[in-house]
Each structure stands twice: as C-alpha cells, then as structure tokens.
Amino acid sequence: MRLPVELAHAYRLLNHGPTTLISAAHGGVQNVMAAAWVMPLDFEPPKVLAVIDKQSFTRSLIDASGEFALSLPSRELAAATVNAGSSSGRDGDKFASSGLQPFKAQEIAAPLIDGCLAWLECRVIAEPANQQRYDLFIAEVVAAWADSSVFADGHWLMAPDTRHTIHYVAGGRFFETGAAFDV
Ligand SMILES: Cc1cc2nc3c(=O)[nH]c(=O)nc-3n(C[C@H](O)[C@H](O)[C@H](O)COP(=O)(O)O)c2cc1C
C-alpha cells in the first residue's frame, strides 16, 4: 500500500543522509552546529550543497570567512551532535558544553571535529541570491579525510564491527547505516 505523506513531512523521506557537524571560524572565534541537510553536488571539482540557517551563529562565521568544514559523527557523538544542534554558540562555547573537540584543518581556518568518521574542508562558491533566499550554500571541497577503519579504497566499509554514519529522522531519533551489499 502506498501511503500519502503530509507535505510538511516530505523532507523526512530524504532526511537520512549522513548527519554532519558544520564548523566555522572567523576573527579568532570558532563554532559548530549539527546539519542534516547536506549533500554532494558535483564530482570535479567536488562540490557540496548545505542548508545553513541565517539565524545560526555558524552562518555568521561562514558569511564572514567564506569557509566551513563538515565532520561526520558516529553514534558515539550523537548526543554531542544534538547538543550542537539545539543550542547556539552565541550563548556560550559549544565546544565546552558539547564535549566536541576541534582540531586544525589543512586548507581552511574552520576546525575539524575530533573522533568523527570523515571530514570535508569546504570553500563557499558565492551565490548570494541562493544564500539569502534559501539559506542554500554551494561550496567546493578543497580537502577531504576519512578514518581508515571505516573508509578504504574510496569506499565506506560499513562492516558490522566498524563505526557507522548516523542519520537523523526527527524528534531526537537517528539510525545508523546498516551492512553493505553488492549488486
Ligand atoms: C540533527 C540536527 C540536524 C540539523 N540540521 C540542520 C541543517 O541542515 N541546517 C540548519 O541550518 N540547521 C540544522 N540544525 C539546527 C542547527 O544545528 C541549530 O540551529 C544550531 O543551534 C545552530 O547553532 P549555532 O547558532 O551555534 O550556529 C540541525 C539540528 C539537529 C539537532
């Protein structure tokens, strides 16, 4: 049976791409927030799309610096991810409150987040109309990293005994990716 889905819930059908942590820095200040609305856009040069709310403090750092980093947490960092997604760096140091640990990126000033599965360093390709109207950012990936226990030879291992990406549904619920299979 095919069930109709309320339009207000339509996004949830696509919402389970890997949850990310978006971090940014400017003028000696750095911050991190959770973001589920992130996806690849192009292969060469690699680009991503991210929806980054103009109310967020992270957005103000990205607007000022033109850079952000994506870090992909696993279940171990799920609670810290929700913390980073439900409080604002305007109100205090979220690295202290969430326990998320920043470390230095290679190509950009925005920090990467320790203990994650993968990291993408991104430079914004300015599209002011999209950024303003839809909070939609296009960015080029200028460096990318992955933990070798979960990603090797260009592929996620998704093995039962490795850590997995987490995917946000809604209402504080995530699920983990399952086992890989080949066709
Ligand atoms: C799991 C999860 C996913 C989220 N995804 C997004 C997103 O894709 N885009 C966005 O703008 N906000 C998203 N948020 C909300 C921001 O993380 C939230 O507004 C955060 O408090 C902003 O922090 P800041 O003001 O310190 O930048 C998400 C929150 C959670 C918990």
PDB file of C-alpha atoms and ligand atoms in Angstrom:
ATOM      1  CA  MET A   1       0.000   0.000   0.000  1.00  0.00           C
ATOM      2  CA  ARG A   2       1.255   3.490  -0.855  1.00  0.00           C
ATOM      3  CA  LEU A   3       0.581   5.966   1.929  1.00  0.00           C
ATOM      4  CA  PRO A   4       0.239   9.693   1.304  1.00  0.00           C
ATOM      5  CA  VAL A   5       2.773  11.690   3.312  1.00  0.00           C
ATOM      6  CA  GLU A   6       1.916  15.131   4.643  1.00  0.00           C
ATOM      7  CA  LEU A   7       3.816  17.748   2.640  1.00  0.00           C
ATOM      8  CA  ALA A   8       5.151  19.107   5.923  1.00  0.00           C
ATOM      9  CA  HIS A   9       6.845  15.720   6.397  1.00  0.00           C
ATOM     10  CA  ALA A  10       8.006  15.242   2.790  1.00  0.00           C
ATOM     11  CA  TYR A  11      11.572  16.271   3.634  1.00  0.00           C
ATOM     12  CA  ARG A  12      11.796  13.389   6.098  1.00  0.00           C
ATOM     13  CA  LEU A  13      11.730  10.941   3.224  1.00  0.00           C
ATOM     14  CA  LEU A  14      15.100  12.341   2.146  1.00  0.00           C
ATOM     15  CA  ASN A  15      16.392  13.425   5.515  1.00  0.00           C
ATOM     16  CA  HIS A  16      18.513  10.417   6.348  1.00  0.00           C
ATOM     17  CA  GLY A  17      21.697  11.348   4.509  1.00  0.00           C
ATOM     18  CA  PRO A  18      24.584  11.374   6.974  1.00  0.00           C
ATOM     19  CA  THR A  19      24.167  13.882   9.747  1.00  0.00           C
ATOM     20  CA  THR A  20      27.067  16.306   9.736  1.00  0.00           C
ATOM     21  CA  LEU A  21      28.674  18.790  12.065  1.00  0.00           C
ATOM     22  CA  ILE A  22      29.318  22.110  10.333  1.00  0.00           C
ATOM     23  CA  SER A  23      32.120  24.129  11.871  1.00  0.00           C
ATOM     24  CA  ALA A  24      33.377  27.579  11.010  1.00  0.00           C
ATOM     25  CA  ALA A  25      35.783  30.180  12.310  1.00  0.00           C
ATOM     26  CA  HIS A  26      36.373  33.894  11.912  1.00  0.00           C
ATOM     27  CA  GLY A  27      38.328  36.523  13.817  1.00  0.00           C
ATOM     28  CA  GLY A  28      39.562  34.052  16.418  1.00  0.00           C
ATOM     29  CA  VAL A  29      36.057  32.696  17.146  1.00  0.00           C
ATOM     30  CA  GLN A  30      35.045  29.171  16.171  1.00  0.00           C
ATOM     31  CA  ASN A  31      31.753  27.313  16.395  1.00  0.00           C
ATOM     32  CA  VAL A  32      29.989  24.091  15.467  1.00  0.00           C
ATOM     33  CA  MET A  33      26.380  23.136  14.674  1.00  0.00           C
ATOM     34  CA  ALA A  34      24.571  19.998  13.535  1.00  0.00           C
ATOM     35  CA  ALA A  35      23.335  19.826   9.943  1.00  0.00           C
ATOM     36  CA  ALA A  36      21.337  17.108   8.227  1.00  0.00           C
ATOM     37  CA  TRP A  37      20.605  18.999   5.013  1.00  0.00           C
ATOM     38  CA  VAL A  38      23.933  18.449   3.283  1.00  0.00           C
ATOM     39  CA  MET A  39      24.515  16.589   0.022  1.00  0.00           C
ATOM     40  CA  PRO A  40      27.033  16.167  -2.806  1.00  0.00           C
ATOM     41  CA  LEU A  41      26.541  18.334  -5.888  1.00  0.00           C
ATOM     42  CA  ASP A  42      29.382  17.640  -8.311  1.00  0.00           C
ATOM     43  CA  PHE A  43      32.393  15.406  -8.910  1.00  0.00           C
ATOM     44  CA  GLU A  44      35.155  17.539 -10.434  1.00  0.00           C
ATOM     45  CA  PRO A  45      35.912  19.788  -8.756  1.00  0.00           C
ATOM     46  CA  PRO A  46      33.939  18.225  -5.900  1.00  0.00           C
ATOM     47  CA  LYS A  47      31.148  20.417  -4.593  1.00  0.00           C
ATOM     48  CA  VAL A  48      28.541  20.106  -1.872  1.00  0.00           C
ATOM     49  CA  LEU A  49      25.229  21.745  -1.020  1.00  0.00           C
ATOM     50  CA  ALA A  50      24.360  22.713   2.539  1.00  0.00           C
ATOM     51  CA  VAL A  51      21.368  24.496   4.020  1.00  0.00           C
ATOM     52  CA  ILE A  52      22.658  26.796   6.775  1.00  0.00           C
ATOM     53  CA  ASP A  53      20.044  28.862   8.582  1.00  0.00           C
ATOM     54  CA  LYS A  54      20.736  32.589   8.610  1.00  0.00           C
ATOM     55  CA  GLN A  55      19.701  32.676  12.295  1.00  0.00           C
ATOM     56  CA  SER A  56      22.603  30.427  13.257  1.00  0.00           C
ATOM     57  CA  PHE A  57      25.850  31.756  14.683  1.00  0.00           C
ATOM     58  CA  THR A  58      27.748  29.342  12.460  1.00  0.00           C
ATOM     59  CA  ARG A  59      26.185  31.034   9.432  1.00  0.00           C
ATOM     60  CA  SER A  60      27.545  34.427  10.505  1.00  0.00           C
ATOM     61  CA  LEU A  61      31.048  32.923  10.729  1.00  0.00           C
ATOM     62  CA  ILE A  62      30.653  31.339   7.286  1.00  0.00           C
ATOM     63  CA  ASP A  63      29.335  34.586   5.777  1.00  0.00           C
ATOM     64  CA  ALA A  64      32.406  36.357   7.162  1.00  0.00           C
ATOM     65  CA  SER A  65      35.032  33.723   6.294  1.00  0.00           C
ATOM     66  CA  GLY A  66      33.695  32.034   3.147  1.00  0.00           C
ATOM     67  CA  GLU A  67      34.650  28.626   4.554  1.00  0.00           C
ATOM     68  CA  PHE A  68      33.223  25.764   6.564  1.00  0.00           C
ATOM     69  CA  ALA A  69      34.102  22.199   7.469  1.00  0.00           C
ATOM     70  CA  LEU A  70      31.857  19.144   7.510  1.00  0.00           C
ATOM     71  CA  SER A  71      32.616  16.378  10.019  1.00  0.00           C
ATOM     72  CA  LEU A  72      30.609  13.143  10.026  1.00  0.00           C
ATOM     73  CA  PRO A  73      29.909  11.849  13.540  1.00  0.00           C
ATOM     74  CA  SER A  74      29.097   8.271  14.526  1.00  0.00           C
ATOM     75  CA  ARG A  75      26.746   7.086  17.257  1.00  0.00           C
ATOM     76  CA  GLU A  76      29.366   7.786  19.924  1.00  0.00           C
ATOM     77  CA  LEU A  77      28.983  11.525  19.178  1.00  0.00           C
ATOM     78  CA  ALA A  78      25.190  11.523  18.666  1.00  0.00           C
ATOM     79  CA  ALA A  79      24.370  13.204  21.984  1.00  0.00           C
ATOM     80  CA  ALA A  80      27.066  15.832  21.414  1.00  0.00           C
ATOM     81  CA  THR A  81      25.666  16.367  17.907  1.00  0.00           C
ATOM     82  CA  VAL A  82      22.174  17.010  19.274  1.00  0.00           C
ATOM     83  CA  ASN A  83      23.715  19.396  21.808  1.00  0.00           C
ATOM     84  CA  ALA A  84      25.478  21.270  18.990  1.00  0.00           C
ATOM     85  CA  GLY A  85      22.170  21.341  17.093  1.00  0.00           C
ATOM     86  CA  SER A  86      19.983  22.601  19.890  1.00  0.00           C
ATOM     87  CA  SER A  87      21.999  25.426  21.428  1.00  0.00           C
ATOM     88  CA  SER A  88      23.750  28.423  19.922  1.00  0.00           C
ATOM     89  CA  GLY A  89      27.381  29.431  20.038  1.00  0.00           C
ATOM     90  CA  ARG A  90      26.054  32.946  20.590  1.00  0.00           C
ATOM     91  CA  ASP A  91      25.113  31.862  24.115  1.00  0.00           C
ATOM     92  CA  GLY A  92      28.379  30.171  25.089  1.00  0.00           C
ATOM     93  CA  ASP A  93      31.238  27.969  23.969  1.00  0.00           C
ATOM     94  CA  LYS A  94      29.613  24.913  22.409  1.00  0.00           C
ATOM     95  CA  PHE A  95      32.883  23.010  22.296  1.00  0.00           C
ATOM     96  CA  ALA A  96      32.913  23.195  26.088  1.00  0.00           C
ATOM     97  CA  SER A  97      29.223  22.335  26.515  1.00  0.00           C
ATOM     98  CA  SER A  98      29.067  19.501  23.957  1.00  0.00           C
ATOM     99  CA  GLY A  99      32.485  17.980  24.560  1.00  0.00           C
ATOM    100  CA  LEU A 100      33.212  18.125  20.830  1.00  0.00           C
ATOM    101  CA  GLN A 101      36.936  18.660  20.284  1.00  0.00           C
ATOM    102  CA  PRO A 102      38.123  20.858  17.416  1.00  0.00           C
ATOM    103  CA  PHE A 103      41.389  20.265  15.615  1.00  0.00           C
ATOM    104  CA  LYS A 104      43.162  22.160  12.849  1.00  0.00           C
ATOM    105  CA  ALA A 105      42.152  21.658   9.225  1.00  0.00           C
ATOM    106  CA  GLN A 106      44.723  21.678   6.432  1.00  0.00           C
ATOM    107  CA  GLU A 107      43.300  24.161   3.899  1.00  0.00           C
ATOM    108  CA  ILE A 108      40.811  26.288   5.835  1.00  0.00           C
ATOM    109  CA  ALA A 109      40.616  28.122   9.143  1.00  0.00           C
ATOM    110  CA  ALA A 110      37.448  26.308  10.245  1.00  0.00           C
ATOM    111  CA  PRO A 111      38.267  23.446  12.624  1.00  0.00           C
ATOM    112  CA  LEU A 112      37.503  19.760  12.082  1.00  0.00           C
ATOM    113  CA  ILE A 113      35.865  17.725  14.839  1.00  0.00           C
ATOM    114  CA  ASP A 114      37.866  15.011  16.549  1.00  0.00           C
ATOM    115  CA  GLY A 115      36.512  11.453  16.707  1.00  0.00           C
ATOM    116  CA  CYS A 116      34.400  11.764  13.551  1.00  0.00           C
ATOM    117  CA  LEU A 117      34.423   9.280  10.670  1.00  0.00           C
ATOM    118  CA  ALA A 118      35.164  11.694   7.825  1.00  0.00           C
ATOM    119  CA  TRP A 119      35.857  15.363   7.198  1.00  0.00           C
ATOM    120  CA  LEU A 120      35.421  17.713   4.245  1.00  0.00           C
ATOM    121  CA  GLU A 121      37.065  21.129   4.096  1.00  0.00           C
ATOM    122  CA  CYS A 122      34.878  23.469   2.041  1.00  0.00           C
ATOM    123  CA  ARG A 123      35.199  26.902   0.435  1.00  0.00           C
ATOM    124  CA  VAL A 124      31.961  28.717  -0.375  1.00  0.00           C
ATOM    125  CA  ILE A 125      31.229  29.493  -4.019  1.00  0.00           C
ATOM    126  CA  ALA A 126      29.369  32.764  -3.609  1.00  0.00           C
ATOM    127  CA  GLU A 127      25.750  32.580  -4.771  1.00  0.00           C
ATOM    128  CA  PRO A 128      24.318  35.447  -2.721  1.00  0.00           C
ATOM    129  CA  ALA A 129      20.751  35.093  -4.022  1.00  0.00           C
ATOM    130  CA  ASN A 130      20.519  31.406  -3.021  1.00  0.00           C
ATOM    131  CA  GLN A 131      22.275  32.031   0.288  1.00  0.00           C
ATOM    132  CA  GLN A 132      19.919  34.854   1.177  1.00  0.00           C
ATOM    133  CA  ARG A 133      16.674  33.431  -0.150  1.00  0.00           C
ATOM    134  CA  TYR A 134      17.036  29.712   0.608  1.00  0.00           C
ATOM    135  CA  ASP A 135      19.936  29.569   3.109  1.00  0.00           C
ATOM    136  CA  LEU A 136      21.491  27.361   0.428  1.00  0.00           C
ATOM    137  CA  PHE A 137      25.272  27.189   0.169  1.00  0.00           C
ATOM    138  CA  ILE A 138      27.299  25.714  -2.648  1.00  0.00           C
ATOM    139  CA  ALA A 139      30.889  25.003  -1.698  1.00  0.00           C
ATOM    140  CA  GLU A 140      33.934  23.414  -3.259  1.00  0.00           C
ATOM    141  CA  VAL A 141      35.570  20.624  -1.283  1.00  0.00           C
ATOM    142  CA  VAL A 142      39.249  21.564  -1.071  1.00  0.00           C
ATOM    143  CA  ALA A 143      40.383  18.681   1.165  1.00  0.00           C
ATOM    144  CA  ALA A 144      38.703  15.501   2.417  1.00  0.00           C
ATOM    145  CA  TRP A 145      39.667  12.920   5.022  1.00  0.00           C
ATOM    146  CA  ALA A 146      38.242   9.695   6.385  1.00  0.00           C
ATOM    147  CA  ASP A 147      39.109   7.350   9.228  1.00  0.00           C
ATOM    148  CA  SER A 148      40.797   4.318   7.685  1.00  0.00           C
ATOM    149  CA  SER A 149      38.827   1.964   9.928  1.00  0.00           C
ATOM    150  CA  VAL A 150      35.605   2.948   8.150  1.00  0.00           C
ATOM    151  CA  PHE A 151      36.620   4.102   4.643  1.00  0.00           C
ATOM    152  CA  ALA A 152      39.212   2.484   2.388  1.00  0.00           C
ATOM    153  CA  ASP A 153      39.984   2.457  -1.359  1.00  0.00           C
ATOM    154  CA  GLY A 154      37.358   5.134  -1.951  1.00  0.00           C
ATOM    155  CA  HIS A 155      34.523   3.212  -0.262  1.00  0.00           C
ATOM    156  CA  TRP A 156      32.728   3.154   3.050  1.00  0.00           C
ATOM    157  CA  LEU A 157      33.367  -0.248   4.606  1.00  0.00           C
ATOM    158  CA  MET A 158      30.103  -0.308   6.571  1.00  0.00           C
ATOM    159  CA  ALA A 159      31.303  -3.521   8.201  1.00  0.00           C
ATOM    160  CA  PRO A 160      29.391  -4.809  11.240  1.00  0.00           C
ATOM    161  CA  ASP A 161      32.382  -4.240  13.536  1.00  0.00           C
ATOM    162  CA  THR A 162      33.157  -0.664  12.413  1.00  0.00           C
ATOM    163  CA  ARG A 163      31.580   2.614  13.414  1.00  0.00           C
ATOM    164  CA  HIS A 164      28.840   3.920  11.105  1.00  0.00           C
ATOM    165  CA  THR A 165      27.454   7.257   9.949  1.00  0.00           C
ATOM    166  CA  ILE A 166      24.303   8.387  11.734  1.00  0.00           C
ATOM    167  CA  HIS A 167      21.173   9.646  10.017  1.00  0.00           C
ATOM    168  CA  TYR A 168      18.664  11.983  11.552  1.00  0.00           C
ATOM    169  CA  VAL A 169      14.979  11.181  11.305  1.00  0.00           C
ATOM    170  CA  ALA A 170      13.322  13.761  13.591  1.00  0.00           C
ATOM    171  CA  GLY A 171      12.461  14.232  17.246  1.00  0.00           C
ATOM    172  CA  GLY A 172      15.881  13.218  18.542  1.00  0.00           C
ATOM    173  CA  ARG A 173      15.910   9.883  16.663  1.00  0.00           C
ATOM    174  CA  PHE A 174      18.773   8.703  14.467  1.00  0.00           C
ATOM    175  CA  PHE A 175      19.570   5.446  12.794  1.00  0.00           C
ATOM    176  CA  GLU A 176      22.917   4.002  11.798  1.00  0.00           C
ATOM    177  CA  THR A 177      23.778   2.757   8.333  1.00  0.00           C
ATOM    178  CA  GLY A 178      23.469  -0.991   8.051  1.00  0.00           C
ATOM    179  CA  ALA A 179      25.631  -3.608   6.359  1.00  0.00           C
ATOM    180  CA  ALA A 180      26.940  -3.022   2.836  1.00  0.00           C
ATOM    181  CA  PHE A 181      25.847  -5.329  -0.004  1.00  0.00           C
ATOM    182  CA  ASP A 182      26.883  -5.558  -3.650  1.00  0.00           C
ATOM    183  CA  VAL A 183      24.685  -5.932  -6.721  1.00  0.00           C
TER     184      VAL A 183
HETATM  185  C1  LIG B   1      20.268  16.560  13.935  1.00  0.00           C
HETATM  186  C2  LIG B   1      20.136  18.010  13.577  1.00  0.00           C
HETATM  187  C3  LIG B   1      20.238  18.417  12.259  1.00  0.00           C
HETATM  188  C4  LIG B   1      20.173  19.775  11.912  1.00  0.00           C
HETATM  189  N1  LIG B   1      20.288  20.137  10.594  1.00  0.00           N
HETATM  190  C5  LIG B   1      20.341  21.448  10.255  1.00  0.00           C
HETATM  191  C6  LIG B   1      20.570  21.842   8.902  1.00  0.00           C
HETATM  192  O1  LIG B   1      20.733  21.016   7.997  1.00  0.00           O
HETATM  193  N2  LIG B   1      20.641  23.175   8.629  1.00  0.00           N
HETATM  194  C7  LIG B   1      20.477  24.131   9.611  1.00  0.00           C
HETATM  195  O2  LIG B   1      20.550  25.343   9.300  1.00  0.00           O
HETATM  196  N3  LIG B   1      20.242  23.778  10.900  1.00  0.00           N
HETATM  197  C8  LIG B   1      20.193  22.464  11.239  1.00  0.00           C
HETATM  198  N4  LIG B   1      20.001  22.100  12.547  1.00  0.00           N
HETATM  199  C9  LIG B   1      19.828  23.140  13.566  1.00  0.00           C
HETATM  200  C10 LIG B   1      21.154  23.818  13.974  1.00  0.00           C
HETATM  201  O3  LIG B   1      22.150  22.852  14.286  1.00  0.00           O
HETATM  202  C11 LIG B   1      20.836  24.712  15.182  1.00  0.00           C
HETATM  203  O4  LIG B   1      20.051  25.787  14.747  1.00  0.00           O
HETATM  204  C12 LIG B   1      22.039  25.168  15.960  1.00  0.00           C
HETATM  205  O5  LIG B   1      21.606  25.505  17.256  1.00  0.00           O
HETATM  206  C13 LIG B   1      22.763  26.366  15.356  1.00  0.00           C
HETATM  207  O6  LIG B   1      23.844  26.652  16.202  1.00  0.00           O
HETATM  208  P1  LIG B   1      24.697  27.987  16.149  1.00  0.00           P
HETATM  209  O7  LIG B   1      23.762  29.160  16.402  1.00  0.00           O
HETATM  210  O8  LIG B   1      25.699  27.819  17.254  1.00  0.00           O
HETATM  211  O9  LIG B   1      25.336  28.059  14.811  1.00  0.00           O
HETATM  212  C14 LIG B   1      20.002  20.750  12.917  1.00  0.00           C
HETATM  213  C15 LIG B   1      19.878  20.348  14.256  1.00  0.00           C
HETATM  214  C16 LIG B   1      19.938  18.995  14.579  1.00  0.00           C
HETATM  215  C17 LIG B   1      19.800  18.571  16.027  1.00  0.00           C
END
